PDB file of C-alpha atoms in Angstrom:
ATOM      1  CA  MET A   6     -36.785   6.034  20.787  1.00 61.00           C
ATOM      2  CA  ASN A   7     -34.573   6.472  17.729  1.00 73.00           C
ATOM      3  CA  VAL A   8     -30.830   6.157  17.843  1.00 75.00           C
ATOM      4  CA  ILE A   9     -29.052   9.206  16.484  1.00 74.00           C
ATOM      5  CA  THR A  10     -25.929   8.535  14.448  1.00 76.00           C
ATOM      6  CA  THR A  11     -23.698  11.114  12.906  1.00 85.00           C
ATOM      7  CA  PHE A  12     -22.649  11.329   9.311  1.00 90.00           C
ATOM      8  CA  THR A  13     -19.002  10.685  10.177  1.00 91.00           C
ATOM      9  CA  GLU A  14     -19.894   7.433  11.942  1.00 90.00           C
ATOM     10  CA  LYS A  15     -21.874   6.264   8.924  1.00 91.00           C
ATOM     11  CA  ARG A  16     -19.078   7.233   6.546  1.00 91.00           C
ATOM     12  CA  ARG A  17     -16.483   5.438   8.664  1.00 93.00           C
ATOM     13  CA  ALA A  18     -18.631   2.294   8.849  1.00 92.00           C
ATOM     14  CA  LYS A  19     -19.090   2.356   5.079  1.00 91.00           C
ATOM     15  CA  GLN A  20     -15.350   2.836   4.559  1.00 92.00           C
ATOM     16  CA  ILE A  21     -14.505  -0.104   6.827  1.00 93.00           C
ATOM     17  CA  LYS A  22     -17.005  -2.306   4.989  1.00 93.00           C
ATOM     18  CA  TYR A  23     -15.489  -1.321   1.633  1.00 91.00           C
ATOM     19  CA  GLU A  24     -11.921  -1.919   2.846  1.00 91.00           C
ATOM     20  CA  ARG A  25     -12.820  -5.364   4.151  1.00 93.00           C
ATOM     21  CA  SER A  26     -14.380  -6.321   0.847  1.00 91.00           C
ATOM     22  CA  VAL A  27     -11.380  -5.049  -1.129  1.00 91.00           C
ATOM     23  CA  LEU A  28      -8.834  -6.757   1.117  1.00 91.00           C
ATOM     24  CA  LYS A  29     -10.357 -10.140   0.316  1.00 92.00           C
ATOM     25  CA  ASP A  30      -8.442  -9.980  -2.978  1.00 88.00           C
ATOM     26  CA  ILE A  31      -5.039 -10.202  -1.259  1.00 92.00           C
ATOM     27  CA  SER A  32      -3.416 -13.396  -0.044  1.00 92.00           C
ATOM     28  CA  ILE A  33      -0.641 -13.790   2.515  1.00 92.00           C
ATOM     29  CA  THR A  34       1.491 -15.698   0.015  1.00 94.00           C
ATOM     30  CA  GLU A  35       1.218 -12.791  -2.415  1.00 94.00           C
ATOM     31  CA  LEU A  36       2.415 -10.401   0.308  1.00 93.00           C
ATOM     32  CA  LYS A  37       5.387 -12.627   1.148  1.00 90.00           C
ATOM     33  CA  LYS A  38       6.275 -13.132  -2.507  1.00 92.00           C
ATOM     34  CA  LYS A  39       6.346  -9.407  -3.265  1.00 92.00           C
ATOM     35  CA  VAL A  40       8.472  -8.617  -0.208  1.00 89.00           C
ATOM     36  CA  GLN A  41      11.002 -11.185  -1.406  1.00 86.00           C
ATOM     37  CA  GLU A  42      10.753  -9.921  -4.982  1.00 89.00           C
ATOM     38  CA  TYR A  43      11.387  -6.268  -4.160  1.00 88.00           C
ATOM     39  CA  PHE A  44      13.733  -6.545  -1.186  1.00 82.00           C
ATOM     40  CA  GLY A  45      15.414  -9.912  -1.663  1.00 77.00           C
ATOM     41  CA  SER A  46      18.308  -8.506  -3.686  1.00 71.00           C
ATOM     42  CA  VAL A  47      18.996  -5.417  -1.571  1.00 62.00           C
ATOM     43  CA  ARG A  48      22.185  -6.026   0.412  1.00 56.00           C
ATOM     44  CA  LEU A  49      21.037  -4.105   3.472  1.00 53.00           C
ATOM     45  CA  ALA A  50      17.664  -5.734   3.617  1.00 52.00           C
ATOM     46  CA  SER A  51      18.702  -9.336   2.972  1.00 56.00           C
ATOM     47  CA  GLY A  52      19.703 -10.037   6.574  1.00 62.00           C
ATOM     48  CA  LEU A  53      17.176  -7.596   7.933  1.00 65.00           C
ATOM     49  CA  PHE A  54      14.156  -9.533   6.714  1.00 65.00           C
ATOM     50  CA  GLN A  55      14.895 -12.496   8.961  1.00 67.00           C
ATOM     51  CA  ASN A  56      13.078 -10.483  11.637  1.00 72.00           C
ATOM     52  CA  SER A  57       9.318 -11.038  11.428  1.00 76.00           C
ATOM     53  CA  GLY A  58       8.627  -7.501  12.697  1.00 82.00           C
ATOM     54  CA  ILE A  59      10.314  -6.043   9.630  1.00 84.00           C
ATOM     55  CA  GLN A  60       8.233  -8.230   7.339  1.00 86.00           C
ATOM     56  CA  GLU A  61       5.050  -7.218   9.124  1.00 90.00           C
ATOM     57  CA  ALA A  62       5.921  -3.552   8.640  1.00 91.00           C
ATOM     58  CA  CYS A  63       6.300  -4.212   4.920  1.00 92.00           C
ATOM     59  CA  TYR A  64       2.936  -5.978   4.916  1.00 94.00           C
ATOM     60  CA  ASP A  65       1.328  -3.014   6.670  1.00 96.00           C
ATOM     61  CA  VAL A  66       2.688  -0.565   4.114  1.00 97.00           C
ATOM     62  CA  ALA A  67       1.603  -2.882   1.297  1.00 96.00           C
ATOM     63  CA  LEU A  68      -1.945  -3.032   2.636  1.00 96.00           C
ATOM     64  CA  GLU A  69      -2.091   0.742   3.051  1.00 97.00           C
ATOM     65  CA  ALA A  70      -0.812   1.267  -0.506  1.00 97.00           C
ATOM     66  CA  PHE A  71      -3.302  -1.293  -1.809  1.00 97.00           C
ATOM     67  CA  LEU A  72      -6.186   0.466  -0.061  1.00 96.00           C
ATOM     68  CA  LEU A  73      -4.952   3.845  -1.276  1.00 96.00           C
ATOM     69  CA  GLY A  74      -4.989   2.636  -4.879  1.00 95.00           C
ATOM     70  CA  ALA A  75      -8.409   1.083  -4.394  1.00 94.00           C
ATOM     71  CA  ASN A  76      -9.833   4.287  -2.930  1.00 94.00           C
ATOM     72  CA  PHE A  77      -8.463   6.427  -5.744  1.00 94.00           C
ATOM     73  CA  SER A  78      -9.753   4.091  -8.459  1.00 92.00           C
ATOM     74  CA  LYS A  79     -13.144   5.785  -8.217  1.00 90.00           C
ATOM     75  CA  PHE A  80     -11.724   8.754 -10.118  1.00 91.00           C
ATOM     76  CA  SER A  81     -11.057   6.610 -13.182  1.00 90.00           C
ATOM     77  CA  PHE A  82     -14.788   6.176 -13.678  1.00 85.00           C
ATOM     78  CA  ALA A  83     -15.189   9.940 -13.605  1.00 85.00           C
ATOM     79  CA  GLY A  84     -12.936  10.044 -16.677  1.00 87.00           C
ATOM     80  CA  GLU A  85      -9.599  10.981 -15.128  1.00 89.00           C
ATOM     81  CA  LYS A  86      -6.398   9.624 -16.591  1.00 93.00           C
ATOM     82  CA  LEU A  87      -4.045   7.512 -14.498  1.00 92.00           C
ATOM     83  CA  GLU A  88      -1.423  10.283 -14.381  1.00 94.00           C
ATOM     84  CA  MET A  89      -3.955  12.706 -12.908  1.00 94.00           C
ATOM     85  CA  ILE A  90      -5.019  10.168 -10.303  1.00 94.00           C
ATOM     86  CA  LEU A  91      -1.395   9.484  -9.365  1.00 94.00           C
ATOM     87  CA  SER A  92      -0.744  13.201  -8.954  1.00 94.00           C
ATOM     88  CA  ARG A  93      -3.848  13.422  -6.748  1.00 92.00           C
ATOM     89  CA  CYS A  94      -2.478  10.934  -4.231  1.00 94.00           C
ATOM     90  CA  GLU A  95       1.206  11.821  -4.553  1.00 95.00           C
ATOM     91  CA  ALA A  96       1.492  13.111  -0.976  1.00 96.00           C
ATOM     92  CA  GLU A  97      -0.017   9.976   0.555  1.00 96.00           C
ATOM     93  CA  GLU A  98       2.102   7.707  -1.627  1.00 96.00           C
ATOM     94  CA  THR A  99       5.277   9.619  -0.760  1.00 97.00           C
ATOM     95  CA  HIS A 100       4.392   9.339   2.923  1.00 97.00           C
ATOM     96  CA  LEU A 101       4.115   5.550   2.627  1.00 97.00           C
ATOM     97  CA  ILE A 102       7.422   5.328   0.751  1.00 96.00           C
ATOM     98  CA  ASP A 103       9.217   7.496   3.299  1.00 95.00           C
ATOM     99  CA  THR A 104       7.709   5.578   6.201  1.00 95.00           C
ATOM    100  CA  LEU A 105       8.908   2.237   4.876  1.00 93.00           C
ATOM    101  CA  TYR A 106      12.321   3.600   3.893  1.00 91.00           C
ATOM    102  CA  ASN A 107      12.953   5.243   7.267  1.00 90.00           C
ATOM    103  CA  PHE A 108      11.766   2.149   9.092  1.00 89.00           C
ATOM    104  CA  LEU A 109      14.180  -0.046   7.146  1.00 86.00           C
ATOM    105  CA  LEU A 110      17.043   2.405   7.671  1.00 84.00           C
ATOM    106  CA  TYR A 111      16.366   2.590  11.394  1.00 83.00           C
ATOM    107  CA  TRP A 112      16.301  -1.168  11.857  1.00 80.00           C
ATOM    108  CA  GLY A 113      19.231  -1.614   9.487  1.00 71.00           C
ATOM    109  CA  ALA A 114      21.481  -0.178  12.243  1.00 56.00           C
ATOM    110  CA  GLY A 115      23.123   2.390   9.986  1.00 58.00           C
ATOM    111  CA  ASP A 116      24.556  -0.066   7.469  1.00 58.00           C
ATOM    112  CA  GLU A 117      22.937   1.742   4.556  1.00 58.00           C
ATOM    113  CA  GLY A 118      25.948   3.654   3.169  1.00 59.00           C
ATOM    114  CA  ILE A 119      25.891   3.669  -0.600  1.00 58.00           C
ATOM    115  CA  TYR A 120      22.943   1.281  -0.689  1.00 66.00           C
ATOM    116  CA  SER A 121      20.454   3.812   0.639  1.00 79.00           C
ATOM    117  CA  GLU A 122      19.456   5.051  -2.815  1.00 83.00           C
ATOM    118  CA  SER A 123      18.774   1.552  -4.100  1.00 84.00           C
ATOM    119  CA  LEU A 124      16.782   0.819  -0.944  1.00 85.00           C
ATOM    120  CA  TYR A 125      14.702   3.971  -1.490  1.00 90.00           C
ATOM    121  CA  LEU A 126      14.053   2.980  -5.103  1.00 91.00           C
ATOM    122  CA  SER A 127      13.022  -0.496  -3.965  1.00 91.00           C
ATOM    123  CA  CYS A 128      10.609   1.036  -1.451  1.00 93.00           C
ATOM    124  CA  GLU A 129       9.240   3.322  -4.151  1.00 95.00           C
ATOM    125  CA  GLN A 130       8.687   0.444  -6.574  1.00 95.00           C
ATOM    126  CA  TYR A 131       7.159  -1.719  -3.840  1.00 96.00           C
ATOM    127  CA  VAL A 132       4.610   0.915  -2.832  1.00 97.00           C
ATOM    128  CA  ARG A 133       3.789   1.781  -6.458  1.00 97.00           C
ATOM    129  CA  ALA A 134       3.284  -1.886  -7.333  1.00 97.00           C
ATOM    130  CA  TRP A 135       0.845  -2.352  -4.466  1.00 97.00           C
ATOM    131  CA  TRP A 136      -0.902   0.922  -5.328  1.00 97.00           C
ATOM    132  CA  MET A 137      -1.374  -0.226  -8.932  1.00 97.00           C
ATOM    133  CA  ASP A 138      -2.551  -3.641  -7.780  1.00 96.00           C
ATOM    134  CA  GLY A 139      -5.192  -2.068  -5.543  1.00 95.00           C
ATOM    135  CA  TYR A 140      -6.186   0.339  -8.303  1.00 96.00           C
ATOM    136  CA  GLU A 141      -6.636  -2.414 -10.900  1.00 95.00           C
ATOM    137  CA  LYS A 142      -8.486  -4.801  -8.596  1.00 93.00           C
ATOM    138  CA  ALA A 143     -10.853  -2.066  -7.424  1.00 92.00           C
ATOM    139  CA  ARG A 144     -11.553  -1.060 -11.029  1.00 92.00           C
ATOM    140  CA  ARG A 145     -12.328  -4.673 -11.837  1.00 91.00           C
ATOM    141  CA  ARG A 146     -14.650  -4.864  -8.809  1.00 88.00           C
ATOM    142  CA  GLN A 147     -16.448  -1.713  -9.955  1.00 86.00           C
ATOM    143  CA  LYS A 148     -16.852  -3.048 -13.478  1.00 86.00           C
ATOM    144  CA  LEU A 149     -18.303  -6.267 -12.099  1.00 85.00           C
ATOM    145  CA  ARG A 150     -20.430  -4.220  -9.685  1.00 79.00           C
ATOM    146  CA  LEU A 151     -18.946  -5.898  -6.627  1.00 70.00           C
ATOM    147  CA  HIS A 152     -18.225  -2.636  -4.804  1.00 60.00           C
TER     148      HIS A 152
END
């Protein structure tokens, strides 16, 4: 007897396979280095990042942003410009930025004060950098036909 599978199950399995192959391009040291690079100078976050849970949250957001950029790289081969692709995923990117920012504010115990804007900008740059990294690496994979 044949096993019946739905289209959504097949699509989800294909997506998981693609995400696993794309995530092979990231190393743990690269994650740690970028967290230090983007949040090492922020006064609020400097003492906050001693907690490993905070770092893991940053890693989670970085991986999500990386995968988001990788998934949206397929539009570049359809001829879309980078600005159009960025506007396409603006809502998802803003959600990741806000999630990271609110998480850091919550665990910062209200010490944000005048530093909250610089923290938000750091979160924005961090997510955009990971998005661009995922976008570029996925484009390279598609050019090399590794997708």
